[in-house]
Coordinates of C-alpha atoms and ligand atoms in Angstrom, one line a residue:
M1 CA 109.3 -204.2 159.7
N2 CA 109.9 -207.9 160.1
A3 CA 109.6 -209.2 156.6
R4 CA 107.5 -212.1 157.8
R5 CA 105.0 -209.9 159.5
S6 CA 101.8 -209.4 157.5
L7 CA 101.0 -206.0 156.2
R8 CA 98.4 -203.8 157.8
S9 CA 99.2 -200.2 156.8
V10 CA 100.8 -198.8 153.6
K11 CA 101.7 -195.2 152.9
L12 CA 102.5 -194.0 149.4
I13 CA 104.4 -190.7 149.2
L14 CA 105.3 -188.2 146.4
P15 CA 107.9 -186.0 148.0
A16 CA 108.1 -182.4 146.9
L17 CA 111.2 -180.9 145.3
T18 CA 113.2 -178.5 147.4
E19 CA 111.7 -175.6 145.6
A20 CA 108.5 -176.1 147.5
T21 CA 110.0 -174.1 150.3
S22 CA 111.6 -171.4 148.2
P23 CA 110.2 -168.0 147.5
G24 CA 110.0 -168.7 143.7
W25 CA 107.6 -171.6 144.3
R26 CA 104.6 -171.5 142.0
P27 CA 101.9 -173.5 143.8
I28 CA 99.6 -173.7 140.8
K29 CA 102.3 -175.5 138.7
Y30 CA 102.4 -178.3 141.2
S31 CA 98.7 -178.5 141.9
L32 CA 98.0 -179.6 138.3
F33 CA 98.4 -183.4 138.3
P34 CA 97.9 -186.0 141.0
P35 CA 100.5 -188.7 141.7
L36 CA 99.3 -191.1 139.0
G37 CA 102.3 -193.5 139.2
L38 CA 101.6 -194.1 142.9
A39 CA 97.9 -194.6 142.4
T40 CA 98.8 -197.1 139.7
L41 CA 100.9 -199.1 142.1
A42 CA 98.3 -198.9 144.8
A43 CA 96.0 -200.9 142.6
Y44 CA 98.1 -204.0 143.4
L45 CA 97.6 -203.7 147.2
D46 CA 95.0 -205.6 149.0
P47 CA 92.1 -203.1 149.2
D48 CA 91.5 -204.2 152.8
L49 CA 94.8 -202.7 153.9
E50 CA 94.9 -199.2 155.5
I51 CA 96.3 -197.2 152.6
S52 CA 97.1 -193.5 152.4
L53 CA 98.6 -191.6 149.5
Q54 CA 100.2 -188.2 150.2
D55 CA 101.5 -185.7 147.7
E56 CA 103.8 -183.2 149.4
H57 CA 103.3 -180.7 146.5
V58 CA 99.8 -180.0 147.7
E59 CA 99.7 -180.9 151.4
K60 CA 101.9 -181.0 154.4
L61 CA 103.2 -184.5 155.1
G62 CA 102.3 -186.1 158.4
L63 CA 105.5 -187.9 159.5
S64 CA 104.5 -189.1 163.0
D65 CA 102.9 -192.3 161.9
Q66 CA 104.6 -195.7 161.5
P67 CA 103.2 -197.5 158.5
D68 CA 104.3 -201.1 157.9
L69 CA 105.3 -200.3 154.3
V70 CA 106.3 -196.9 152.8
I71 CA 106.4 -196.5 149.1
I72 CA 108.2 -193.4 147.8
Q73 CA 108.5 -192.1 144.2
V74 CA 111.7 -190.4 143.3
Y75 CA 112.3 -187.9 140.5
I76 CA 115.6 -186.2 140.1
T77 CA 114.6 -183.0 141.8
N78 CA 112.9 -184.5 144.8
A79 CA 115.6 -187.1 145.3
Y80 CA 117.2 -185.6 148.5
R81 CA 113.8 -185.0 150.1
A82 CA 112.8 -188.5 149.2
Y83 CA 115.9 -189.9 150.9
Q84 CA 115.2 -187.8 154.0
I85 CA 111.7 -189.2 154.3
A86 CA 113.0 -192.7 153.6
D87 CA 115.6 -192.4 156.3
H88 CA 113.0 -191.1 158.7
Y89 CA 110.6 -194.0 158.2
R90 CA 113.3 -196.6 158.3
A91 CA 114.4 -195.2 161.6
R92 CA 110.9 -195.7 162.8
G93 CA 110.9 -199.3 161.7
S94 CA 108.9 -199.1 158.5
Y95 CA 109.9 -201.1 155.5
V96 CA 110.8 -198.6 152.8
L97 CA 110.6 -199.0 149.0
L98 CA 112.1 -196.5 146.6
G99 CA 111.4 -196.4 142.9
G100 CA 110.9 -194.1 139.9
L101 CA 113.1 -192.4 137.4
H102 CA 115.9 -191.3 139.6
V103 CA 116.2 -194.6 141.3
T104 CA 116.5 -196.2 137.9
S105 CA 119.2 -193.8 136.9
L106 CA 121.2 -194.1 140.1
P107 CA 120.2 -197.3 141.9
D108 CA 123.3 -197.5 144.2
E109 CA 122.7 -194.0 145.5
A110 CA 119.0 -194.8 146.2
A111 CA 119.8 -198.2 147.7
Q112 CA 121.5 -196.5 150.7
H113 CA 118.1 -195.2 151.8
A114 CA 115.8 -198.1 151.1
D115 CA 115.1 -201.7 152.1
T116 CA 114.2 -202.4 148.5
I117 CA 114.6 -200.5 145.3
F118 CA 112.9 -200.8 141.9
I119 CA 114.4 -200.2 138.5
G120 CA 112.1 -199.2 135.7
P121 CA 108.3 -199.3 135.5
G122 CA 106.6 -200.9 138.5
E123 CA 103.6 -202.8 137.0
H124 CA 105.3 -206.2 137.2
T125 CA 108.0 -205.8 139.8
F126 CA 105.8 -204.3 142.5
P127 CA 103.3 -207.2 142.5
Q128 CA 106.2 -209.6 142.5
F129 CA 107.6 -207.8 145.5
L130 CA 104.3 -208.1 147.3
R131 CA 104.3 -211.9 146.7
D132 CA 107.8 -212.2 147.9
L133 CA 107.0 -210.1 151.0
A134 CA 104.1 -212.3 151.8
A135 CA 106.4 -215.3 151.5
G136 CA 108.9 -213.6 153.7
V137 CA 111.6 -213.3 151.0
P138 CA 111.5 -209.7 149.8
Q139 CA 114.6 -208.9 147.6
R140 CA 116.8 -205.8 147.9
R141 CA 116.3 -204.9 144.2
Y142 CA 113.8 -205.6 141.5
E143 CA 114.4 -204.9 137.8
S144 CA 111.5 -204.5 135.4
A145 CA 111.8 -207.0 132.5
V146 CA 108.2 -207.7 131.6
R147 CA 106.8 -204.7 129.8
T148 CA 103.1 -204.8 129.1
L149 CA 100.0 -202.8 130.1
E150 CA 97.6 -205.6 129.4
A151 CA 95.3 -206.6 132.3
L152 CA 96.3 -203.8 134.5
A153 CA 94.4 -203.5 137.8
P154 CA 92.2 -200.4 137.8
I155 CA 94.1 -197.4 139.1
R156 CA 93.2 -196.5 142.7
R157 CA 91.9 -193.0 141.8
D158 CA 89.8 -193.1 144.9
L159 CA 93.0 -192.4 146.9
I160 CA 93.5 -189.1 145.0
Q161 CA 92.2 -186.0 146.7
R162 CA 90.6 -184.6 143.5
H163 CA 89.8 -181.2 145.0
R164 CA 93.5 -180.4 145.4
Y165 CA 94.2 -180.6 141.7
L166 CA 93.2 -178.4 138.7
V167 CA 93.5 -181.5 136.5
P168 CA 92.6 -184.6 138.5
N169 CA 91.8 -186.5 135.3
S170 CA 95.4 -187.1 134.2
I171 CA 95.8 -190.4 132.3
V172 CA 98.5 -192.4 130.6
V173 CA 97.6 -195.0 128.0
S174 CA 101.1 -195.9 126.9
R175 CA 104.6 -195.9 128.3
G176 CA 107.7 -194.4 126.7
C177 CA 108.2 -193.2 123.2
P178 CA 109.5 -194.6 119.9
H179 CA 112.2 -192.0 119.6
H180 CA 115.6 -191.6 121.2
C181 CA 116.5 -188.0 121.9
T182 CA 119.9 -187.9 123.8
F183 CA 118.7 -185.6 126.6
C184 CA 115.5 -187.6 127.3
Y185 CA 115.0 -189.7 130.4
K186 CA 113.2 -192.5 128.6
D187 CA 116.0 -194.7 127.2
A188 CA 117.6 -194.9 130.7
F189 CA 114.3 -195.6 132.4
F190 CA 113.1 -198.3 129.9
A191 CA 116.5 -200.0 129.4
G192 CA 116.4 -203.8 129.5
G193 CA 113.0 -204.2 127.8
R194 CA 110.5 -202.5 125.5
S195 CA 110.7 -198.7 125.6
F196 CA 107.4 -198.0 124.0
Y197 CA 104.2 -199.9 124.5
T198 CA 100.5 -199.1 124.7
Q199 CA 97.4 -200.3 126.5
L200 CA 94.8 -202.3 124.6
V201 CA 92.5 -199.7 123.0
D202 CA 89.4 -201.1 124.8
D203 CA 91.2 -200.9 128.2
A204 CA 92.2 -197.3 127.5
L205 CA 88.6 -196.5 126.5
A206 CA 87.3 -198.1 129.7
E207 CA 89.7 -196.1 131.8
I208 CA 88.5 -192.9 130.1
A209 CA 84.9 -193.8 130.6
R210 CA 85.6 -194.2 134.4
L211 CA 86.8 -190.6 134.7
P212 CA 84.1 -188.1 135.8
G213 CA 83.7 -184.7 134.1
R214 CA 84.7 -183.7 130.6
H215 CA 88.4 -182.7 130.7
L216 CA 91.3 -185.1 130.4
Y217 CA 95.0 -184.6 130.2
F218 CA 97.0 -187.4 128.6
L219 CA 100.5 -187.5 130.1
D220 CA 101.8 -189.9 127.6
D221 CA 105.2 -188.9 126.2
H222 CA 103.9 -189.2 122.7
L223 CA 100.2 -189.9 122.3
F224 CA 100.5 -190.3 118.5
G225 CA 103.5 -192.6 118.8
N226 CA 101.7 -195.7 117.6
P227 CA 99.5 -194.4 114.7
R228 CA 97.2 -197.4 114.7
F229 CA 96.6 -197.3 118.4
A230 CA 96.1 -193.5 118.3
R231 CA 93.6 -193.7 115.5
D232 CA 91.6 -196.5 117.2
L233 CA 91.6 -194.6 120.5
F234 CA 90.4 -191.4 118.9
R235 CA 87.7 -193.2 116.9
G236 CA 86.6 -194.9 120.2
M237 CA 86.5 -191.5 121.9
M238 CA 84.2 -190.0 119.3
G239 CA 80.9 -189.3 120.9
M240 CA 82.2 -189.5 124.5
G241 CA 82.0 -185.7 124.7
R242 CA 85.5 -185.3 126.1
I243 CA 87.9 -182.4 125.7
F244 CA 91.6 -183.2 126.1
Q245 CA 95.2 -182.1 126.0
A246 CA 98.2 -184.3 125.1
A247 CA 101.7 -184.3 123.7
A248 CA 103.0 -185.4 120.3
T249 CA 106.0 -184.9 118.1
V250 CA 106.5 -182.6 115.1
D251 CA 106.7 -185.4 112.6
S252 CA 103.5 -187.2 113.9
I253 CA 101.5 -184.0 113.3
L254 CA 102.6 -183.9 109.7
R255 CA 102.6 -187.6 109.1
D256 CA 99.0 -188.5 108.4
D257 CA 95.5 -187.6 109.5
V258 CA 95.7 -188.9 113.1
V259 CA 95.7 -185.3 114.3
E260 CA 92.4 -184.7 112.5
E261 CA 91.0 -187.7 114.2
A262 CA 92.3 -186.4 117.5
A263 CA 90.7 -183.0 117.0
A264 CA 87.4 -184.7 116.1
A265 CA 87.6 -186.7 119.4
G266 CA 88.2 -183.5 121.4
L267 CA 91.9 -182.6 121.3
R268 CA 92.2 -178.9 122.2
S269 CA 95.8 -178.4 123.0
L270 CA 99.0 -180.1 122.2
F271 CA 102.5 -180.1 123.8
V272 CA 104.9 -180.1 120.9
G273 CA 108.7 -180.6 121.3
F274 CA 110.1 -178.1 118.8
E275 CA 113.2 -177.9 121.1
T276 CA 115.4 -175.8 118.7
L277 CA 115.1 -174.0 115.4
S278 CA 118.6 -175.2 114.4
S279 CA 119.2 -178.4 112.3
S280 CA 122.6 -179.0 113.8
G281 CA 121.0 -178.7 117.3
L282 CA 118.4 -181.3 116.4
E283 CA 121.1 -183.5 115.0
A284 CA 123.2 -183.2 118.1
A285 CA 120.2 -184.0 120.3
G286 CA 119.4 -187.1 118.3
K287 CA 116.0 -185.5 117.5
R288 CA 115.9 -186.8 114.0
Q289 CA 112.2 -186.9 113.8
N290 CA 112.2 -183.1 113.7
L291 CA 114.8 -182.8 111.0
G292 CA 113.7 -181.3 107.7
R293 CA 110.1 -180.9 109.1
S294 CA 108.4 -177.6 108.6
Y295 CA 107.6 -176.1 112.0
R296 CA 105.5 -173.5 110.1
E297 CA 103.4 -176.3 108.6
V298 CA 102.9 -177.9 112.1
V299 CA 101.6 -174.6 113.4
R300 CA 99.4 -174.1 110.3
R301 CA 97.9 -177.6 110.7
L302 CA 97.1 -177.3 114.4
D303 CA 95.8 -173.8 113.9
S304 CA 93.4 -174.9 111.2
L305 CA 92.0 -177.6 113.6
G306 CA 91.7 -175.1 116.5
I307 CA 94.3 -177.0 118.5
M308 CA 96.3 -174.8 120.9
I309 CA 100.1 -175.3 121.1
N310 CA 102.4 -175.5 124.1
G311 CA 105.8 -175.3 122.5
S312 CA 108.8 -176.8 124.2
F313 CA 112.2 -175.3 123.6
V314 CA 115.7 -176.2 124.9
F315 CA 118.5 -173.7 125.3
G316 CA 122.2 -174.6 125.6
L317 CA 122.7 -177.1 122.9
D318 CA 126.2 -177.1 121.5
G319 CA 125.5 -174.8 118.6
D320 CA 123.6 -172.3 120.6
D321 CA 125.1 -168.8 120.8
G322 CA 123.9 -165.5 122.4
D323 CA 121.4 -164.9 119.7
V324 CA 119.4 -168.1 120.3
F325 CA 117.1 -166.7 122.9
R326 CA 115.8 -163.8 120.8
R327 CA 115.5 -165.9 117.6
T328 CA 113.5 -168.5 119.5
V329 CA 111.2 -166.1 121.3
D330 CA 110.6 -164.0 118.1
W331 CA 109.7 -167.1 116.2
A332 CA 107.3 -168.4 119.0
V333 CA 105.6 -165.0 119.3
Q334 CA 105.2 -164.5 115.6
A335 CA 104.0 -168.1 115.1
G336 CA 101.3 -167.4 117.7
I337 CA 102.4 -170.2 120.0
T338 CA 100.2 -169.7 123.0
T339 CA 102.4 -171.0 125.7
A340 CA 106.0 -171.8 125.7
T341 CA 108.0 -174.0 128.0
F342 CA 111.7 -173.1 127.9
H343 CA 114.3 -175.4 129.4
I344 CA 118.0 -175.1 130.1
L345 CA 119.6 -178.3 128.6
T346 CA 119.9 -180.7 131.6
P347 CA 121.9 -183.9 131.4
Y348 CA 120.0 -186.4 133.6
P349 CA 122.1 -189.2 134.8
G350 CA 121.6 -192.3 132.7
T351 CA 121.1 -190.4 129.5
A352 CA 123.4 -190.4 126.5
L353 CA 123.8 -186.7 127.0
F354 CA 125.1 -187.2 130.6
T355 CA 127.5 -190.0 129.5
D356 CA 128.9 -187.8 126.8
M357 CA 129.2 -184.7 129.0
A358 CA 130.8 -186.6 131.8
A359 CA 133.3 -188.2 129.4
R360 CA 134.3 -184.7 128.4
N361 CA 134.4 -183.3 132.0
R362 CA 131.6 -180.9 131.3
I363 CA 129.4 -181.7 134.2
E364 CA 129.9 -178.9 136.7
T365 CA 127.7 -180.1 139.6
Q366 CA 126.0 -183.2 140.7
N367 CA 123.6 -181.4 143.1
W368 CA 120.4 -183.0 141.9
D369 CA 118.3 -180.1 143.3
L370 CA 119.7 -178.0 140.5
Y371 CA 118.7 -180.5 137.8
D372 CA 115.4 -178.8 137.3
T373 CA 116.0 -177.3 133.8
R374 CA 116.2 -173.9 135.3
H375 CA 119.8 -174.0 136.3
V376 CA 123.0 -174.6 134.3
V377 CA 124.7 -177.7 135.6
Y378 CA 127.2 -178.3 132.8
R379 CA 129.7 -176.2 130.7
P380 CA 127.9 -175.0 127.6
S381 CA 130.1 -174.7 124.4
R382 CA 129.4 -171.3 123.0
L383 CA 127.9 -169.5 125.9
S384 CA 129.0 -168.9 129.4
P385 CA 126.8 -170.5 132.1
E386 CA 125.8 -166.9 133.2
E387 CA 124.8 -166.0 129.6
L388 CA 122.7 -169.2 129.3
K389 CA 120.9 -168.6 132.6
R390 CA 120.3 -164.9 131.8
G391 CA 119.1 -165.7 128.3
Y392 CA 116.7 -168.4 129.6
D393 CA 115.3 -166.0 132.2
W394 CA 115.0 -163.3 129.6
S395 CA 113.1 -165.7 127.3
Y396 CA 110.3 -166.3 129.8
E397 CA 110.1 -162.6 130.6
A398 CA 110.1 -161.6 126.9
F399 CA 107.6 -164.3 125.8
Y400 CA 105.1 -163.5 128.5
R401 CA 105.4 -159.7 128.3
W402 CA 102.0 -158.0 127.7
G403 CA 103.1 -156.9 124.2
S404 CA 104.3 -160.4 123.2
I405 CA 101.1 -162.0 124.5
F406 CA 99.1 -159.5 122.5
E407 CA 101.2 -160.0 119.4
A408 CA 101.1 -163.8 119.6
A409 CA 97.3 -163.7 120.2
S410 CA 96.8 -161.4 117.2
A411 CA 98.4 -163.9 115.0
H412 CA 95.4 -166.1 114.9
R413 CA 92.9 -165.9 112.1
S414 CA 89.8 -166.2 114.2
A415 CA 88.7 -163.5 116.6
K416 CA 87.5 -166.2 119.1
H417 CA 90.9 -167.8 118.9
R418 CA 92.7 -164.5 119.5
L419 CA 90.5 -163.8 122.6
K420 CA 91.1 -167.3 124.0
H421 CA 94.8 -167.1 123.5
Y422 CA 94.9 -163.8 125.2
C423 CA 92.8 -164.9 128.2
Y424 CA 94.7 -168.2 128.7
S425 CA 98.1 -166.8 128.5
V426 CA 97.2 -163.9 130.8
G427 CA 95.3 -166.1 133.2
W428 CA 98.2 -168.4 133.6
K429 CA 101.2 -166.1 133.9
K430 CA 99.7 -162.8 135.2
F431 CA 97.4 -163.9 138.0
E432 CA 99.8 -165.8 140.2
R433 CA 98.3 -164.3 143.4
A434 CA 94.8 -165.2 142.4
W435 CA 95.8 -168.9 141.8
D436 CA 97.6 -168.9 145.2
T437 CA 94.4 -167.7 146.8
V438 CA 92.2 -170.3 145.0
I439 CA 94.6 -173.0 146.2
R440 CA 94.7 -171.7 149.7
I441 CA 91.0 -171.7 150.1
K442 CA 90.8 -175.1 148.4
Q443 CA 88.6 -173.9 145.6
L444 CA 90.6 -175.3 142.7
S445 CA 87.8 -177.5 141.5
Q446 CA 85.7 -174.4 141.0
M447 CA 88.2 -173.4 138.3
R448 CA 87.7 -176.5 136.2
P449 CA 84.6 -175.3 134.3
L450 CA 86.6 -172.2 133.4
L451 CA 89.3 -174.4 132.0
E452 CA 86.8 -176.5 130.1
A453 CA 85.3 -173.2 128.7
V454 CA 88.7 -172.0 127.4
L455 CA 89.3 -175.4 125.8
A456 CA 86.0 -175.2 123.9
P457 CA 86.3 -175.7 120.2
V458 CA 87.3 -172.7 118.0
A459 CA 84.6 -173.7 115.4
A460 CA 85.2 -170.6 113.4
A461 CA 88.9 -171.1 113.0
V462 CA 88.9 -172.4 109.5
S463 CA 86.2 -170.2 108.0
D464 CA 87.3 -166.9 109.4
H465 CA 89.1 -164.5 107.2
A466 CA 92.7 -163.6 108.1
P467 CA 92.9 -160.2 109.7
E468 CA 94.9 -157.4 108.0
G469 CA 98.5 -157.0 109.1
L470 CA 99.4 -160.5 110.3
P471 CA 102.9 -160.3 111.8
N472 CA 104.1 -162.8 109.1
K473 CA 101.8 -163.6 106.3
D474 CA 103.4 -166.9 105.6
L475 CA 102.5 -168.1 109.1
Q476 CA 99.1 -169.1 110.0
P477 CA 100.0 -169.6 113.6
A478 CA 98.9 -172.0 116.2
A479 CA 95.7 -171.9 118.2
A480 CA 95.8 -170.6 121.7
G481 CA 96.4 -172.9 124.6
V482 CA 96.1 -173.2 128.3
T483 CA 99.6 -172.8 129.5
M484 CA 99.9 -175.8 131.7
S485 CA 103.2 -177.4 131.0
R486 CA 103.6 -181.1 131.5
R487 CA 107.3 -180.9 131.5
G488 CA 108.2 -178.1 133.8
Ligands
B12_1 C1 103.1 -185.1 135.2 C2 104.6 -184.7 135.3 C3 104.9 -183.7 136.2 C4 103.9 -183.0 137.1 C5 103.5 -183.8 138.4 C6 104.2 -185.0 138.7 C7 103.3 -186.0 139.4 N1 102.3 -185.5 140.1 O1 103.5 -187.2 139.3 C8 104.6 -181.7 137.5 C9 104.1 -180.6 136.5 C10 104.4 -181.2 138.9 C11 106.0 -182.0 137.1 C12 107.0 -181.2 137.6 C13 108.4 -181.5 137.3 N2 108.8 -182.4 136.5 CO1 107.7 -183.8 135.6 N3 106.8 -185.0 134.6 C14 105.5 -185.4 134.6 C15 105.3 -186.4 133.5 C16 104.9 -185.7 132.2 C17 104.3 -187.6 133.7 C18 104.6 -188.3 135.1 C19 103.6 -189.5 135.1 O2 102.5 -189.3 135.7 N4 103.9 -190.6 134.5 C20 103.0 -191.7 134.4 C21 103.1 -192.7 135.6 C22 102.2 -193.9 135.4 O3 104.5 -193.1 135.6 P1 105.5 -192.8 136.7 O4 105.0 -191.6 137.5 O5 106.9 -192.8 136.2 O6 105.4 -194.1 137.7 C23 105.8 -195.4 137.3 C24 107.2 -195.7 137.5 O7 108.1 -194.6 137.6 C25 107.3 -196.6 138.7 N5 107.5 -196.0 140.0 C26 107.5 -194.7 140.4 N6 107.7 -194.6 141.7 C27 107.8 -195.9 142.2 C28 108.1 -196.4 143.5 C29 108.1 -197.7 143.7 C30 108.3 -198.3 145.1 C31 107.9 -198.6 142.6 C32 107.9 -200.1 142.8 C33 107.7 -198.1 141.3 C34 107.7 -196.8 141.1 O8 106.0 -197.2 138.7 C35 105.0 -196.4 138.1 C36 104.2 -197.3 137.3 O9 105.0 -197.8 136.3 C37 106.8 -187.0 133.3 C38 107.1 -187.6 132.0 C39 106.8 -189.1 132.1 N7 106.5 -189.6 131.0 O10 106.9 -189.7 133.1 C40 107.6 -185.7 133.7 C41 109.0 -185.9 134.3 C42 108.9 -187.0 135.4 N8 109.2 -184.6 135.0 C43 110.5 -184.2 134.9 C44 111.0 -183.0 135.5 C45 112.4 -182.7 135.2 C46 110.2 -182.2 136.2 C47 110.6 -180.9 136.9 C48 111.9 -180.8 137.5 C49 110.5 -179.8 135.8 C50 110.7 -178.4 136.2 N9 111.6 -177.8 135.4 O11 110.2 -178.0 137.2 C51 109.4 -180.7 137.9 C52 109.8 -181.2 139.3 C53 108.9 -182.2 139.9 C54 109.4 -182.8 141.2 N10 108.5 -183.1 142.1 O12 110.6 -182.9 141.5 C55 111.3 -185.3 134.2 C56 112.1 -186.1 135.2 C57 113.5 -186.4 134.9 C58 114.2 -187.3 135.9 N11 115.2 -188.0 135.5 O13 113.8 -187.4 137.0 C59 110.2 -186.0 133.4 C60 110.6 -187.5 133.1 C61 110.0 -185.2 132.1 C62 111.1 -185.3 131.1 N12 110.9 -185.9 130.0 O14 112.2 -184.8 131.3 N13 106.1 -183.1 136.4
SF4_2 S1 110.4 -187.4 121.4 FE1 110.1 -186.6 123.5 S2 109.6 -188.4 124.7 FE2 110.4 -189.2 122.8 S3 112.6 -189.5 123.2 FE3 112.4 -187.5 122.3 S4 112.2 -186.1 124.1 FE4 111.8 -188.2 124.8

């Protein structure tokens, strides 16, 4: 596109990872959340333009058009596909923008496929680009320096095809996280400015009020990261009749009574980064906020509030040996964690972990398709790559075995809780074909009331008597949870 030509049509694309065409593809996992980042950027476009937003995870991309401007979001695992689409549109004469996490980590790689690339969050650089484009002087590269969520334009949710997603009401009211785990994307993505900031509470509440239905999923890395913001947000949400899911750290659950405020406002399930049961593993991962914290107490606290737990665990940290898989799964089952997300340690480029491993020649492949936390891409210290992969596969299989689901569900004190745990876990992992059918016949929206029903409060949780024969009497394990994972 001639840079001086005025814009008429814009296309925003979230490419799908390569897995989308593989036999192991789980459509339901990728039909959860809409492309919120792109809808956020679309808010800066002139509403009179012809704008389309396509998400390849849930629809086949039409590639025969020729939009003036193409905006593509790049994660690590969709990078190659993103580059293919970018090359295609550039060959057709469109002006192509690439941005997102992977572009930020490897700008030089991405720049070969784009007219302009964006480093870091887009809330300030994208409007700047649009002004430059209108003036006929678009730059090759923009780097985010201003970091604020104040006075954001309302997200273009009207561009999202709500019926294609189980959770169309995803929302983020902050960016980043106050912590610095060495394997996490966030220090690389937010380099060169603030790495944790929130919306104004009133703006966040206004955004929530705009969302139809009851159920919300906060995709914030750490919703309790700023206790004052979190408390004000939850107080503001009281009486809104919402039920919601979110993520927070171990220490923030034990820190104060923010979690009680969250429960009162409608929090029903929480993604918690336990990551490892080993202190040296936590130390190595820079996950100091978990050190010396009682995981048992976290579970007990959330259980008493009827909040379900999606526990996140990482395998392959330097101290991990062949026994780590069984230890972790046994703990999670006995604790009554409803859903577990296991990851093989993955050094994303740009992270401290990647730098360290590269310096020690431990990176075995730079095929980004494999950086999906399901493949071993580095040399582990006390396990062979095959042992690590086998142990990871075994962990999923063992955790979601009928017997384990039953045992984990039985760990709850309340009968209602036990039943919910059982149904959710089974519903997510044992009915793959049913989900596929629901997606195929475009009836995902019909499942939402079911989701809301399973997220209903477990009012009896605190008053119920503990059943005889708890697997571990010291544990009063976590409440059940819908197994949707926000991390993979
Ligand atoms: C929701 C989510 C998903 C959802 C859906 C994604 C979606 N529809 O957008 C699902 C469940 C499908 C998913 C799957 C996976 N995910 Co995911 N996911 C997330 C999560 C929790 C939130 C994303 C989000 O909406 N953020 C909020 C919006 C506002 O921010 P944003 O999307 O980043 O967009 C902003 C900027 O990036 C930028 N931007 C983005 N694109 C562009 C383009 C241009 C031109 C410009 C100007 C700016 C720009 O501007 C936007 C506004 O600031 C993030 C964690 C996180 N905090 O980001 C992980 C995360 C992105 N996922 C990750 C991973 C690894 C995966 C999986 C590989 C996991 C797995 N094992 O399967 C898969 C693969 C997905 C794929 N397509 O390749 C990693 C990515 C690491 C990396 N370096 O790329 C993250 C960071 C999680 C983590 N902490 O490790 N994920
Ligand atoms: S607590 Fe979570 S989001 Fe924050 S730096 Fe660590 S892994 Fe990343």
